[in-house]
Amino acid sequence: NQAKQARTVLDRYTPDLEEKMAWRLGLIRQLRQDFELNKLEVWYQPQFSLSSNKVIGCEALLRWPSGNGDYISPGIFVPLAEDAGLIVDIGQWVLEQACKLQQQFTERGLDLSVAVNVSVPQFKVSNYAELVKETILNHGVEPNKIELEVTESVVMDEINTVIETLTELKSFGVEVAIDDFGTGFSSLSYLQQLPLARLKIDRAFVKDIPDTDSGAIAELVISLGRHLGLKTIAEGVETQAQAKILKDLGCDEVQGFLLAKPMPKKELLEFLAQNT
Ligand code: C2E
Ligand code: MG
Ligand code: MG
Ligand code: MG
């Protein structure tokens, strides 16, 4: 049996795996280079209030042009950037872009917030809270117009440090949302310890509404949010039926292709000029 186990391990270490590792390394090298050459982009997806149907803000989403007109998905390269430690610098750059956009909103008289995704390695930077505060101050942005989106994996990584960091940022004014809520299967006890503003209902719990019982989880999250005094925002809303059901369930906000896809900054500003 041991021999069989050893065989399985050996079998797994095939040229395939080597190829995969080489591919990953190549991608990381290319990503580092493109970041340094300022080739990464930040796109923005509007978020809407379900009661007023108005835009309330947007989420900053990284885009990596592949060179042939396509984009490599952040679902692929963000995990690589996390492993390679690159996400610390890239994430800081995204925050700066978000602050610049927020500044432009204010110049245009738009009262909108910008949400930024934050990864585990960013919280490991010793002065992360200071760095965020400084960045916001340097851009002359109102702290409560910047929201940080953290996943349960971020929260559970080093819960005490994360609570401390987020509490400091909250007292400065920054808003905090839990992203992909419900997909992390973590203990819910952290919810009461974190200074949260919002729960983001993952697309997984939205996509099959109204065809299956997956609406039950969306309903649960919305009711949990209400009891904890948190807003709820559903992501990945693609149909009118989903929006209506979410609204009836008491969900506050939505983000999804039904209303607007992620778009470059220039397009976003045009979109807002027509939709606010
Ligand atoms: P996320 O933070 O959960 O972002 C929402 C994702 O859902 C985005 O994918 C968005 O384009 C997509 N989405 C929104 N509405 C719909 C819809 O109606 N239908 C469908 N099918 N998808 C929708 P995207 O842009 O590919 O980003 C994937 C993930 O990459 C993000 O998930 C986030 O975890 C990560 N990511 C993106 N930008 C950053 C960043 O600047 N920093 C970090 N750390 N992670 C990032
Ligand atoms: Mg997000
Ligand atoms: Mg999400
Ligand atoms: Mg996600």
PDB file of C-alpha atoms and ligand atoms in Angstrom, residues 45 59-63 73-75 78 87 94 117-119 122 149 179-180 203 235-238 255-257 262, ligand 1:
ATOM      1  CA  GLN A  45     -18.129  48.497 -11.719  1.00  0.00           C
ATOM      2  CA  GLU A  59     -15.768  48.666  -7.051  1.00  0.00           C
ATOM      3  CA  ALA A  60     -12.204  48.923  -8.361  1.00  0.00           C
ATOM      4  CA  LEU A  61     -11.214  45.779 -10.289  1.00  0.00           C
ATOM      5  CA  LEU A  62      -7.774  45.027 -11.691  1.00  0.00           C
ATOM      6  CA  ARG A  63      -7.341  44.309 -15.377  1.00  0.00           C
ATOM      7  CA  SER A  73      -8.624  37.486 -15.481  1.00  0.00           C
ATOM      8  CA  PRO A  74      -7.798  38.718 -11.972  1.00  0.00           C
ATOM      9  CA  GLY A  75      -9.233  35.383 -10.848  1.00  0.00           C
ATOM     10  CA  VAL A  78      -4.370  37.935  -8.328  1.00  0.00           C
ATOM     11  CA  ILE A  87       0.022  42.157  -4.483  1.00  0.00           C
ATOM     12  CA  VAL A  94      -5.011  50.256  -6.886  1.00  0.00           C
ATOM     13  CA  ASN A 117     -10.244  44.667  -2.677  1.00  0.00           C
ATOM     14  CA  VAL A 118      -7.557  43.861  -0.121  1.00  0.00           C
ATOM     15  CA  SER A 119      -5.588  40.593   0.084  1.00  0.00           C
ATOM     16  CA  GLN A 122      -1.334  43.500   2.421  1.00  0.00           C
ATOM     17  CA  GLU A 149     -13.401  44.715   0.721  1.00  0.00           C
ATOM     18  CA  ASP A 179     -16.581  40.173   0.229  1.00  0.00           C
ATOM     19  CA  ASP A 180     -17.900  36.842  -1.096  1.00  0.00           C
ATOM     20  CA  ARG A 203     -22.567  35.628  -6.884  1.00  0.00           C
ATOM     21  CA  GLU A 235     -22.959  40.774  -6.532  1.00  0.00           C
ATOM     22  CA  GLY A 236     -23.399  39.115  -9.892  1.00  0.00           C
ATOM     23  CA  VAL A 237     -26.978  40.252 -10.441  1.00  0.00           C
ATOM     24  CA  GLU A 238     -27.727  39.469 -14.077  1.00  0.00           C
ATOM     25  CA  GLN A 255     -23.823  45.115  -8.420  1.00  0.00           C
ATOM     26  CA  GLY A 256     -23.972  43.098 -11.603  1.00  0.00           C
ATOM     27  CA  PHE A 257     -24.041  42.880 -15.379  1.00  0.00           C
ATOM     28  CA  PRO A 262     -16.839  46.797 -15.010  1.00  0.00           C
TER      29      PRO A 262
HETATM   30  P1  C2E B   1     -14.722  40.120  -6.385  1.00  0.00           P
HETATM   31  O1  C2E B   1     -14.057  41.122  -5.518  1.00  0.00           O
HETATM   32  O2  C2E B   1     -15.740  39.257  -5.763  1.00  0.00           O
HETATM   33  O3  C2E B   1     -15.304  40.949  -7.611  1.00  0.00           O
HETATM   34  C1  C2E B   1     -16.517  40.676  -8.238  1.00  0.00           C
HETATM   35  C2  C2E B   1     -16.288  39.895  -9.512  1.00  0.00           C
HETATM   36  O4  C2E B   1     -17.549  39.557 -10.085  1.00  0.00           O
HETATM   37  C3  C2E B   1     -15.561  40.694 -10.595  1.00  0.00           C
HETATM   38  O5  C2E B   1     -14.767  39.772 -11.310  1.00  0.00           O
HETATM   39  C4  C2E B   1     -16.712  41.191 -11.458  1.00  0.00           C
HETATM   40  O6  C2E B   1     -16.323  41.503 -12.778  1.00  0.00           O
HETATM   41  C5  C2E B   1     -17.609  39.994 -11.421  1.00  0.00           C
HETATM   42  N1  C2E B   1     -19.005  40.316 -11.715  1.00  0.00           N
HETATM   43  C6  C2E B   1     -19.698  41.409 -11.348  1.00  0.00           C
HETATM   44  N2  C2E B   1     -20.971  41.356 -11.772  1.00  0.00           N
HETATM   45  C7  C2E B   1     -21.092  40.174 -12.430  1.00  0.00           C
HETATM   46  C8  C2E B   1     -22.191  39.531 -13.116  1.00  0.00           C
HETATM   47  O7  C2E B   1     -23.317  40.021 -13.184  1.00  0.00           O
HETATM   48  N3  C2E B   1     -21.925  38.319 -13.674  1.00  0.00           N
HETATM   49  C9  C2E B   1     -20.697  37.733 -13.615  1.00  0.00           C
HETATM   50  N4  C2E B   1     -20.532  36.552 -14.207  1.00  0.00           N
HETATM   51  N5  C2E B   1     -19.658  38.315 -12.972  1.00  0.00           N
HETATM   52  C10 C2E B   1     -19.853  39.515 -12.394  1.00  0.00           C
HETATM   53  P2  C2E B   1     -13.283  40.086 -11.751  1.00  0.00           P
HETATM   54  O8  C2E B   1     -13.162  41.537 -12.130  1.00  0.00           O
HETATM   55  O9  C2E B   1     -12.885  39.054 -12.744  1.00  0.00           O
HETATM   56  O10 C2E B   1     -12.459  39.894 -10.425  1.00  0.00           O
HETATM   57  C11 C2E B   1     -12.327  38.620  -9.845  1.00  0.00           C
HETATM   58  C12 C2E B   1     -11.731  38.694  -8.479  1.00  0.00           C
HETATM   59  O11 C2E B   1     -10.373  39.130  -8.526  1.00  0.00           O
HETATM   60  C13 C2E B   1     -12.419  39.692  -7.555  1.00  0.00           C
HETATM   61  O12 C2E B   1     -13.613  39.144  -7.053  1.00  0.00           O
HETATM   62  C14 C2E B   1     -11.346  39.880  -6.508  1.00  0.00           C
HETATM   63  O13 C2E B   1     -11.356  38.816  -5.596  1.00  0.00           O
HETATM   64  C15 C2E B   1     -10.082  39.796  -7.338  1.00  0.00           C
HETATM   65  N6  C2E B   1      -9.596  41.161  -7.605  1.00  0.00           N
HETATM   66  C16 C2E B   1      -9.910  42.019  -8.613  1.00  0.00           C
HETATM   67  N7  C2E B   1      -9.261  43.193  -8.485  1.00  0.00           N
HETATM   68  C17 C2E B   1      -8.518  43.089  -7.346  1.00  0.00           C
HETATM   69  C18 C2E B   1      -7.616  43.985  -6.651  1.00  0.00           C
HETATM   70  O14 C2E B   1      -7.389  45.147  -7.020  1.00  0.00           O
HETATM   71  N8  C2E B   1      -7.027  43.499  -5.535  1.00  0.00           N
HETATM   72  C19 C2E B   1      -7.268  42.234  -5.059  1.00  0.00           C
HETATM   73  N9  C2E B   1      -6.646  41.832  -3.954  1.00  0.00           N
HETATM   74  N10 C2E B   1      -8.110  41.379  -5.671  1.00  0.00           N
HETATM   75  C20 C2E B   1      -8.723  41.800  -6.798  1.00  0.00           C
END
